[in-house]
């Protein structure tokens, strides 16, 4: 079984400040980890993913995430938040091997305050 | 050009009716998915097809029947609609199995059952 937890329903951050959106996962095996963003009334858009290799993954729009195996975490970060970053962020996990489904977290609403 | 498109965008119908949602992707992907997003924004996979073959079938009522006429299309037919079916349904596609590949989402179909 696999699961992913996003402990914060909402994160508020001032424009220009660094932001972090938290994600922890639980899998029995090697995980593949993803971040997607959803703007209002839109489908999800891919931001970044960790498959293997460097634990620090850089993605779209200046976002990055660090895979931490010992803490089973994959937190999303950005050094300087923009108002346009305000959206719903989803962490997701899947397992290697065969056809495996992707399990999404419950989402974290990011509000960047001007 | 829209990569993953869905029709209709909005669907309002009465309980007990039968309805279909269509999905098309022009990305040349061989895997397509249906997700359901409920009112709390929780996203859950329903089905996945690879090369027109069903590979993931989550515990979805058999009132829901997907059909993939070819690799570029995945339709969802829902019989005897219930109030609890009200949600946003997202189609997505990827190249290859879901586990490590980026998924591309459609804009969603907002279904309201009255």
Coordinates of N, CA and C in Angstrom, one line a residue:
Chain A
X1 N 0.9 -1.2 0.0 CA 0.0 0.0 0.0 C 0.9 1.2 0.0
X2 N 0.4 2.3 -0.5 CA 1.1 3.5 -0.6 C 0.2 4.7 -0.2
X3 N 0.8 5.7 0.4 CA 0.0 6.8 0.8 C 0.9 8.0 0.9
X4 N 0.2 9.2 0.8 CA 1.0 10.4 0.9 C 0.1 11.4 1.8
X5 N 0.8 12.1 2.6 CA 0.2 13.1 3.5 C 0.7 14.5 3.3
X6 N -0.3 15.4 3.2 CA 0.0 16.8 3.1 C -0.6 17.4 4.4
X7 N 0.2 17.6 5.4 CA -0.4 18.0 6.7 C -1.1 19.3 6.8
X8 N -0.8 20.2 5.9 CA -1.4 21.5 6.0 C -2.4 21.7 4.9
X9 N -3.7 22.1 5.3 CA -4.7 22.3 4.3 C -4.4 23.6 3.6
X10 N -3.8 24.6 4.3 CA -3.5 25.9 3.7 C -2.2 26.4 4.2
X11 N -1.5 27.1 3.4 CA -0.2 27.8 3.7 C -0.3 29.2 3.2
X12 N -0.1 30.1 4.2 CA -0.1 31.5 3.8 C 1.3 32.1 3.9
X13 N 1.7 32.8 2.9 CA 3.1 33.4 2.8 C 3.0 34.7 2.2
X14 N 3.8 35.6 2.6 CA 3.9 37.0 2.1 C 4.7 36.9 0.8
X15 N 4.3 37.7 -0.2 CA 5.0 37.8 -1.5 C 6.4 38.2 -1.2
X16 N 7.3 37.5 -1.9 CA 8.8 37.7 -1.7 C 9.4 36.8 -0.7
X17 N 8.6 36.2 0.2 CA 9.2 35.3 1.2 C 9.3 33.9 0.6
X18 N 10.2 33.2 1.3 CA 10.3 31.7 0.8 C 9.1 31.0 1.2
X19 N 8.7 30.0 0.4 CA 7.6 29.1 0.8 C 8.0 27.7 0.8
X20 N 7.3 26.9 1.7 CA 7.4 25.5 1.8 C 6.1 24.9 1.9
X21 N 5.8 23.8 1.1 CA 4.6 23.1 1.2 C 5.1 21.6 1.5
X22 N 4.5 21.1 2.6 CA 5.1 19.8 3.1 C 4.4 18.6 2.5
X23 N 5.2 17.5 2.4 CA 4.6 16.3 1.9 C 5.4 15.1 2.5
X24 N 4.8 14.2 3.1 CA 5.4 12.9 3.5 C 4.7 11.7 2.9
X25 N 5.4 10.7 2.7 CA 4.9 9.5 2.0 C 5.2 8.2 2.7
X26 N 4.4 7.2 2.3 CA 4.6 5.9 2.9 C 4.5 4.9 1.8
X27 N 5.5 4.1 1.5 CA 5.5 3.1 0.5 C 6.4 1.9 1.0
X28 N 6.1 0.8 0.4 CA 6.9 -0.4 0.6 C 7.8 -0.6 -0.6
X29 N 8.8 0.1 -0.7 CA 9.7 0.0 -1.9 C 10.2 1.4 -2.3
X30 N 10.7 1.5 -3.5 CA 11.3 2.7 -3.9 C 10.2 3.6 -4.5
X31 N 10.1 4.8 -4.0 CA 9.0 5.7 -4.5 C 9.4 6.5 -5.7
X32 N 8.4 6.9 -6.5 CA 8.5 7.9 -7.4 C 7.6 9.0 -6.8
X33 N 8.1 10.3 -6.8 CA 7.3 11.4 -6.2 C 7.1 12.5 -7.1
X34 N 6.0 13.1 -7.0 CA 5.6 14.2 -7.9 C 4.9 15.3 -7.2
X35 N 5.0 16.5 -7.8 CA 4.3 17.7 -7.4 C 3.5 18.2 -8.6
X36 N 2.2 18.4 -8.4 CA 1.3 19.0 -9.4 C 0.7 20.3 -8.8
X37 N 0.3 21.2 -9.6 CA -0.4 22.4 -9.2 C -1.7 22.5 -9.9
X38 N -2.7 23.0 -9.2 CA -4.0 23.2 -9.8 C -4.5 24.6 -9.6
X39 N -4.7 25.3 -10.7 CA -5.3 26.7 -10.6 C -6.8 26.6 -10.6
X40 N -7.5 27.6 -10.1 CA -9.0 27.4 -10.1 C -9.6 27.1 -11.4
X41 N -10.5 26.1 -11.3 CA -11.3 25.7 -12.5 C -10.4 25.2 -13.6
X42 N -9.2 24.6 -13.3 CA -8.3 24.1 -14.3 C -7.9 22.6 -13.9
X43 N -7.3 21.9 -14.8 CA -6.8 20.6 -14.5 C -5.4 20.7 -13.9
X44 N -4.9 19.6 -13.4 CA -3.6 19.7 -12.7 C -2.5 19.8 -13.8
X45 N -1.4 20.6 -13.3 CA -0.3 20.7 -14.2 C 1.0 20.2 -13.4
X46 N 1.8 19.5 -14.1 CA 3.0 19.0 -13.6 C 4.0 20.1 -13.2
X47 N 4.6 19.9 -12.0 CA 5.7 20.8 -11.6 C 7.1 20.2 -11.6
X48 N 7.2 19.0 -11.0 CA 8.4 18.3 -10.9 C 8.3 16.9 -10.4
X49 N 9.3 16.1 -10.5 CA 9.2 14.7 -10.0 C 10.6 14.2 -9.6
X50 N 10.6 13.3 -8.7 CA 11.8 12.6 -8.3 C 11.6 11.1 -8.7
X51 N 12.6 10.7 -9.5 CA 12.6 9.3 -9.9 C 13.8 8.6 -9.3
X52 N 15.0 9.1 -9.5 CA 16.2 8.6 -9.0 C 17.3 9.6 -9.1
X53 N 18.4 9.4 -8.5 CA 19.5 10.3 -8.6 C 19.6 11.4 -7.6
X54 N 19.9 12.6 -8.0 CA 20.0 13.8 -7.1 C 18.8 14.0 -6.3
X55 N 19.0 14.2 -5.0 CA 17.8 14.3 -4.1 C 17.1 15.7 -4.3
X56 N 17.8 16.7 -4.8 CA 17.2 18.0 -5.1 C 16.8 18.0 -6.5
X57 N 15.5 18.2 -6.6 CA 14.9 18.3 -8.0 C 14.4 19.7 -8.3
X58 N 14.7 20.2 -9.4 CA 14.2 21.5 -9.8 C 13.2 21.3 -10.9
X59 N 12.1 22.2 -10.8 CA 11.0 22.1 -11.7 C 10.6 23.4 -12.3
X60 N 9.4 23.5 -12.7 CA 8.8 24.7 -13.4 C 8.6 25.8 -12.4
X61 N 8.7 27.0 -13.0 CA 8.3 28.3 -12.3 C 9.2 28.5 -11.0
X62 N 10.4 28.0 -11.0 CA 11.3 28.2 -9.9 C 11.1 27.4 -8.7
X63 N 10.2 26.4 -8.8 CA 10.0 25.5 -7.7 C 11.1 24.4 -7.6
X64 N 11.3 23.9 -6.4 CA 12.2 22.7 -6.2 C 11.7 21.9 -5.1
X65 N 12.2 20.7 -5.0 CA 11.8 19.8 -3.9 C 13.0 18.9 -3.6
X66 N 13.0 18.5 -2.3 CA 14.1 17.7 -1.9 C 13.6 16.3 -1.4
X67 N 14.1 15.3 -2.0 CA 13.7 13.9 -1.5 C 14.6 13.6 -0.3
X68 N 13.9 13.2 0.8 CA 14.6 12.9 2.0 C 14.1 11.5 2.4
X69 N 15.0 10.5 2.1 CA 14.5 9.1 2.3 C 14.3 8.8 3.8
X70 N 15.2 9.3 4.6 CA 15.2 9.0 6.1 C 14.0 9.6 6.7
X71 N 13.5 10.7 6.3 CA 12.3 11.4 6.8 C 11.1 11.1 6.0
X72 N 11.2 10.3 4.9 CA 10.2 10.0 4.0 C 9.4 11.3 3.6
X73 N 10.2 12.3 3.2 CA 9.5 13.6 2.9 C 9.9 14.0 1.5
X74 N 9.1 14.9 0.9 CA 9.4 15.5 -0.4 C 8.7 16.9 -0.4
X75 N 9.3 17.8 0.4 CA 8.7 19.1 0.5 C 9.0 20.0 -0.7
X76 N 8.0 20.8 -1.0 CA 8.1 21.7 -2.2 C 8.5 23.0 -1.7
X77 N 9.5 23.6 -2.4 CA 10.0 24.9 -1.9 C 10.2 25.9 -3.1
X78 N 10.2 27.2 -2.7 CA 10.5 28.2 -3.6 C 11.1 29.4 -2.9
X79 N 12.2 29.9 -3.3 CA 12.9 31.0 -2.6 C 12.1 32.3 -2.4
X80 N 11.3 32.6 -3.4 CA 10.6 33.9 -3.3 C 9.2 33.7 -3.9
X81 N 8.2 33.8 -3.1 CA 6.9 33.5 -3.6 C 6.3 34.7 -4.4
X82 N 5.5 34.4 -5.4 CA 4.8 35.3 -6.2 C 3.3 35.2 -5.9
X83 N 2.5 36.3 -6.1 CA 1.1 36.2 -5.9 C 0.5 35.2 -6.9
X84 N 1.1 35.1 -8.1 CA 0.6 34.1 -9.1 C 0.9 32.7 -8.7
X85 N 1.6 32.4 -7.7 CA 1.8 31.1 -7.2 C 0.6 30.6 -6.4
X86 N -0.3 31.4 -6.0 CA -1.5 31.0 -5.3 C -2.3 30.0 -6.1
X87 N -2.4 28.8 -5.5 CA -3.1 27.7 -6.2 C -3.2 26.5 -5.2
X88 N -3.7 25.4 -5.7 CA -3.8 24.2 -4.9 C -2.6 23.3 -5.4
X89 N -1.9 22.8 -4.4 CA -0.7 22.0 -4.7 C -0.9 20.5 -4.2
X90 N -0.6 19.6 -5.1 CA -0.8 18.2 -4.8 C 0.6 17.5 -4.9
X91 N 0.9 16.7 -3.8 CA 2.0 15.8 -3.8 C 1.4 14.4 -4.2
X92 N 2.2 13.6 -4.9 CA 1.8 12.3 -5.3 C 2.9 11.3 -5.3
X93 N 2.5 10.0 -5.1 CA 3.5 9.0 -5.0 C 3.1 7.8 -5.8
X94 N 4.1 7.1 -6.4 CA 3.8 5.8 -7.0 C 5.0 4.9 -6.7
X95 N 4.9 3.6 -7.1 CA 5.9 2.6 -6.9 C 6.5 2.2 -8.2
X96 N 7.7 1.8 -8.2 CA 8.3 1.2 -9.4 C 7.8 -0.2 -9.6
X97 N 7.9 -0.6 -10.8 CA 7.6 -2.0 -11.1 C 6.2 -2.2 -11.6
X98 N 6.0 -2.6 -12.9 CA 4.7 -2.9 -13.4 C 3.9 -1.7 -13.6
X99 N 2.6 -1.9 -13.7 CA 1.7 -0.7 -13.8 C 1.2 -0.4 -12.4
X100 N 1.7 0.7 -11.9 CA 1.3 1.2 -10.6 C 0.5 2.5 -10.7
X101 N -0.5 2.5 -9.9 CA -1.3 3.8 -9.8 C -0.5 4.9 -9.1
X102 N -0.9 6.1 -9.4 CA -0.3 7.2 -8.7 C -1.4 7.6 -7.6
X103 N -0.9 7.8 -6.4 CA -1.8 8.2 -5.3 C -1.5 9.6 -4.9
X104 N -2.5 10.4 -4.9 CA -2.4 11.9 -4.7 C -2.7 12.2 -3.2
X105 N -2.0 13.2 -2.7 CA -2.3 13.7 -1.4 C -3.6 14.5 -1.4
X106 N -4.0 15.1 -0.3 CA -5.3 15.8 -0.2 C -5.2 17.2 -0.7
X107 N -4.0 17.7 -1.0 CA -3.8 19.0 -1.5 C -3.6 20.1 -0.4
X108 N -2.8 21.1 -0.8 CA -2.5 22.2 0.1 C -2.7 23.5 -0.7
X109 N -3.6 24.3 -0.1 CA -3.9 25.6 -0.8 C -2.8 26.6 -0.4
X110 N -2.1 27.1 -1.3 CA -1.1 28.1 -1.1 C -1.7 29.5 -1.4
X111 N -1.6 30.4 -0.4 CA -2.1 31.7 -0.6 C -0.9 32.7 -0.4
X112 N -0.6 33.4 -1.4 CA 0.5 34.3 -1.4 C -0.1 35.7 -1.2
X113 N 0.3 36.4 -0.1 CA -0.3 37.7 0.2 C 0.5 38.8 -0.3
X114 N -0.1 39.7 -1.1 CA 0.7 40.8 -1.6 C 1.2 41.8 -0.5
Chain B
X1 N -2.9 24.5 -29.4 CA -3.7 23.2 -29.5 C -3.8 22.6 -28.1
X2 N -5.0 22.2 -27.8 CA -5.3 21.6 -26.5 C -4.7 20.2 -26.5
X3 N -3.9 19.8 -25.5 CA -3.3 18.5 -25.5 C -4.3 17.4 -25.0
X4 N -5.0 17.7 -23.9 CA -6.0 16.7 -23.5 C -7.3 17.5 -23.3
X5 N -8.3 17.1 -24.1 CA -9.6 17.8 -24.1 C -10.7 16.9 -23.6
X6 N -11.7 17.5 -23.0 CA -12.8 16.8 -22.5 C -14.1 17.5 -22.9
X7 N -15.1 16.7 -23.2 CA -16.4 17.3 -23.4 C -17.5 16.4 -22.7
X8 N -18.5 17.0 -22.1 CA -18.6 18.5 -22.0 C -17.8 19.1 -20.9
X9 N -17.8 20.4 -20.8 CA -17.1 21.0 -19.6 C -18.0 21.0 -18.4
X10 N -19.3 21.2 -18.6 CA -20.3 21.2 -17.6 C -21.4 20.2 -17.9
X11 N -21.9 19.5 -16.9 CA -23.0 18.5 -17.1 C -23.9 18.6 -15.9
X12 N -25.1 19.0 -16.2 CA -26.2 19.1 -15.1 C -27.3 18.1 -15.5
X13 N -27.6 17.2 -14.6 CA -28.6 16.1 -15.0 C -29.3 15.7 -13.8
X14 N -30.4 14.9 -14.0 CA -31.2 14.4 -13.0 C -30.7 13.0 -12.5
X15 N -31.0 12.7 -11.3 CA -30.7 11.4 -10.8 C -31.4 10.3 -11.6
X16 N -30.7 9.2 -11.8 CA -31.2 8.1 -12.6 C -30.9 8.2 -14.1
X17 N -30.4 9.3 -14.6 CA -30.1 9.4 -16.0 C -28.8 8.7 -16.3
X18 N -28.5 8.5 -17.6 CA -27.3 8.0 -18.0 C -26.6 9.1 -18.8
X19 N -25.3 9.2 -18.6 CA -24.5 10.3 -19.3 C -23.1 9.8 -19.7
X20 N -22.5 10.4 -20.6 CA -21.2 10.1 -21.1 C -20.3 11.3 -21.1
X21 N -19.0 11.1 -20.8 CA -18.0 12.2 -20.9 C -16.9 11.6 -21.8
X22 N -16.5 12.5 -22.7 CA -15.5 12.1 -23.7 C -14.2 12.8 -23.4
X23 N -13.1 12.1 -23.8 CA -11.8 12.6 -23.6 C -10.9 12.2 -24.8
X24 N -10.1 13.2 -25.2 CA -9.2 13.0 -26.4 C -7.9 13.6 -26.1
X25 N -6.8 12.9 -26.4 CA -5.5 13.5 -26.3 C -4.8 13.4 -27.6
X26 N -4.0 14.5 -27.9 CA -3.3 14.6 -29.2 C -1.8 14.6 -28.9
X27 N -1.4 14.0 -27.8 CA 0.0 13.9 -27.4 C 0.7 12.7 -27.9
X28 N 0.0 11.7 -28.5 CA 0.6 10.5 -28.9 C 0.8 9.5 -27.8
X29 N 0.3 9.8 -26.6 CA 0.5 8.9 -25.4 C -0.3 7.6 -25.6
X30 N 0.2 6.6 -24.8 CA -0.4 5.3 -24.9 C -1.2 4.9 -23.7
X31 N -1.2 5.8 -22.7 CA -1.9 5.5 -21.4 C -2.8 6.7 -21.1
X32 N -4.0 6.3 -20.7 CA -5.0 7.4 -20.3 C -5.7 7.0 -19.0
X33 N -6.2 8.0 -18.4 CA -6.8 7.8 -17.0 C -8.1 8.6 -16.8
X34 N -8.9 8.1 -15.9 CA -10.0 8.9 -15.4 C -9.8 9.1 -13.9
X35 N -9.9 10.3 -13.4 CA -9.9 10.7 -12.0 C -11.2 11.4 -11.6
X36 N -11.5 11.2 -10.3 CA -12.6 11.9 -9.7 C -12.1 12.8 -8.6
X37 N -12.5 14.1 -8.7 CA -12.2 15.1 -7.7 C -13.5 15.5 -7.0
X38 N -13.5 15.2 -5.7 CA -14.8 15.5 -4.9 C -14.8 17.0 -4.5
X39 N -15.8 17.3 -3.7 CA -16.0 18.7 -3.3 C -14.9 19.2 -2.4
X40 N -14.2 18.3 -1.7 CA -13.0 18.7 -0.9 C -11.7 18.7 -1.6
X41 N -11.8 18.5 -2.9 CA -10.6 18.6 -3.8 C -9.8 17.3 -3.8
X42 N -10.3 16.3 -3.1 CA -9.6 15.0 -3.0 C -9.6 14.3 -4.4
X43 N -8.5 13.9 -4.9 CA -8.4 13.3 -6.2 C -8.1 11.9 -6.1
X44 N -8.9 11.1 -6.8 CA -8.8 9.6 -6.8 C -8.9 9.0 -8.1
X45 N -7.9 8.1 -8.4 CA -8.0 7.5 -9.7 C -9.2 6.5 -9.8
X46 N -9.8 6.4 -11.0 CA -10.9 5.5 -11.2 C -10.4 4.4 -12.1
X47 N -9.9 4.7 -13.3 CA -9.5 3.8 -14.3 C -8.2 4.2 -15.0
X48 N -7.5 3.2 -15.6 CA -6.4 3.5 -16.4 C -6.4 2.5 -17.6
X49 N -6.1 3.1 -18.8 CA -6.0 2.2 -20.0 C -4.6 2.4 -20.6
X50 N -4.0 1.3 -21.0 CA -2.8 1.4 -21.8 C -3.0 0.6 -23.1
X51 N -2.8 1.4 -24.2 CA -3.1 0.8 -25.5 C -4.5 0.1 -25.6
X52 N -5.5 0.8 -25.1 CA -6.9 0.4 -25.2 C -7.2 -0.8 -24.2
X53 N -6.2 -1.2 -23.4 CA -6.4 -2.3 -22.5 C -6.5 -1.7 -21.1
X54 N -7.6 -2.2 -20.3 CA -7.8 -1.7 -18.9 C -6.7 -2.3 -18.1
X55 N -5.9 -1.4 -17.4 CA -4.9 -1.9 -16.5 C -5.1 -1.5 -15.0
X56 N -5.8 -0.5 -14.8 CA -6.2 -0.1 -13.4 C -7.7 0.1 -13.3
X57 N -8.3 -0.6 -12.3 CA -9.7 -0.5 -12.1 C -9.9 -0.4 -10.6
X58 N -10.0 0.8 -10.1 CA -10.2 1.0 -8.7 C -11.6 0.6 -8.3
X59 N -11.9 0.6 -7.0 CA -13.2 0.1 -6.5 C -14.2 1.1 -6.9
X60 N -14.6 1.1 -8.1 CA -15.6 2.0 -8.7 C -16.9 1.3 -8.9
X61 N -18.0 1.8 -8.6 CA -19.3 1.1 -8.9 C -19.4 0.7 -10.3
X62 N -20.0 -0.4 -10.6 CA -20.0 -0.9 -12.0 C -21.0 -0.1 -12.8
X63 N -21.6 1.0 -12.3 CA -22.4 1.9 -13.0 C -21.5 2.8 -13.9
X64 N -20.2 2.8 -13.6 CA -19.2 3.5 -14.3 C -18.5 2.6 -15.3
X65 N -18.6 2.9 -16.6 CA -17.9 2.0 -17.6 C -17.1 2.8 -18.5
X66 N -15.8 2.6 -18.5 CA -14.9 3.3 -19.4 C -14.9 2.5 -20.7
X67 N -14.6 3.3 -21.8 CA -14.4 2.6 -23.1 C -13.3 3.4 -23.8
X68 N -12.4 2.6 -24.4 CA -11.3 3.2 -25.1 C -11.3 2.7 -26.6
X69 N -11.9 3.5 -27.5 CA -12.0 3.0 -28.9 C -10.6 3.0 -29.6
X70 N -9.7 3.8 -29.2 CA -8.4 3.9 -29.7 C -7.5 4.5 -28.7
X71 N -6.2 4.6 -28.9 CA -5.2 5.1 -27.9 C -5.5 6.5 -27.6
X72 N -6.1 7.3 -28.5 CA -6.2 8.7 -28.3 C -7.5 9.1 -27.6
X73 N -8.4 8.1 -27.3 CA -9.7 8.4 -26.7 C -10.0 7.5 -25.6
X74 N -10.5 8.1 -24.5 CA -11.0 7.3 -23.4 C -12.3 8.0 -22.9
X75 N -13.4 7.3 -23.1 CA -14.7 7.8 -22.7 C -15.2 7.2 -21.4
X76 N -16.0 7.9 -20.7 CA -16.6 7.4 -19.4 C -18.1 7.5 -19.5
X77 N -18.7 6.3 -19.4 CA -20.2 6.3 -19.4 C -20.7 6.0 -18.0
X78 N -21.7 6.7 -17.5 CA -22.2 6.5 -16.2 C -23.7 6.2 -16.2
X79 N -24.1 5.1 -15.7 CA -25.5 4.7 -15.7 C -26.1 5.1 -14.4
X80 N -27.4 5.3 -14.4 CA -28.2 5.5 -13.2 C -27.5 6.5 -12.2
X81 N -27.3 7.7 -12.7 CA -26.6 8.7 -11.9 C -27.2 8.9 -10.5
X82 N -26.3 9.1 -9.5 CA -26.7 9.3 -8.1 C -26.1 10.7 -7.7
X83 N -26.7 11.2 -6.6 CA -26.3 12.5 -6.1 C -24.8 12.5 -5.8
X84 N -24.3 11.3 -5.3 CA -22.9 11.3 -4.9 C -21.9 11.2 -6.0
X85 N -22.5 11.1 -7.2 CA -21.6 11.2 -8.4 C -21.2 12.6 -8.8
X86 N -21.8 13.6 -8.2 CA -21.5 15.0 -8.4 C -20.0 15.2 -8.0
X87 N -19.3 15.7 -9.0 CA -17.8 15.9 -8.8 C -17.3 16.5 -10.1
X88 N -15.9 16.7 -10.0 CA -15.2 17.1 -11.2 C -14.5 15.8 -11.7
X89 N -14.7 15.5 -13.0 CA -14.0 14.3 -13.5 C -12.9 14.8 -14.5
X90 N -11.7 14.3 -14.2 CA -10.5 14.6 -15.0 C -10.0 13.5 -15.8
X91 N -9.7 13.7 -17.0 CA -9.0 12.8 -17.9 C -7.6 13.2 -17.9
X92 N -6.7 12.2 -18.0 CA -5.3 12.5 -18.1 C -4.6 11.5 -19.0
X93 N -3.4 11.8 -19.5 CA -2.7 10.8 -20.3 C -1.2 10.9 -19.9
X94 N -0.5 9.8 -20.3 CA 1.0 9.8 -20.1 C 1.5 8.8 -21.1
X95 N 2.8 9.0 -21.3 CA 3.5 8.0 -22.2 C 4.1 6.9 -21.3
X96 N 3.6 5.7 -21.5 CA 4.0 4.6 -20.7 C 3.3 4.5 -19.4
X97 N 3.7 3.6 -18.6 CA 3.0 3.3 -17.3 C 3.1 4.6 -16.4
X98 N 2.1 4.6 -15.5 CA 1.9 5.9 -14.7 C 3.1 6.1 -13.8
X99 N 3.7 5.1 -13.3 CA 4.5 5.2 -12.1 C 5.6 6.2 -12.2
X100 N 6.2 6.4 -13.4 CA 7.3 7.4 -13.4 C 7.1 8.5 -14.4
X101 N 6.0 8.4 -15.1 CA 5.8 9.3 -16.2 C 4.9 10.5 -15.8
X102 N 5.1 11.6 -16.3 CA 4.3 12.8 -16.1 C 2.9 12.6 -16.7
X103 N 1.9 13.0 -15.9 CA 0.6 12.9 -16.5 C 0.1 14.3 -16.9
X104 N -0.6 14.3 -18.0 CA -1.1 15.6 -18.5 C -2.6 15.5 -18.4
X105 N -3.2 16.5 -17.7 CA -4.6 16.5 -17.3 C -5.4 17.4 -18.3
X106 N -6.6 16.9 -18.5 CA -7.6 17.8 -19.2 C -8.2 18.8 -18.3
X107 N -9.1 19.7 -18.8 CA -9.6 20.8 -18.0 C -10.7 20.4 -17.0
X108 N -11.2 19.1 -17.1 CA -12.2 18.7 -16.2 C -13.6 18.8 -16.7
X109 N -14.5 17.9 -16.3 CA -15.9 18.0 -16.5 C -16.6 18.1 -15.2
X110 N -17.3 19.1 -15.0 CA -18.0 19.4 -13.8 C -19.4 18.8 -13.9
X111 N -19.7 17.7 -13.1 CA -20.9 17.0 -13.2 C -21.7 17.3 -11.9
X112 N -23.0 17.7 -12.1 CA -23.9 18.0 -11.0 C -25.1 17.2 -11.2
X113 N -25.4 16.3 -10.3 CA -26.6 15.5 -10.3 C -27.6 16.0 -9.4
X114 N -28.8 16.3 -9.9 CA -29.8 16.9 -9.1 C -30.9 15.9 -8.7

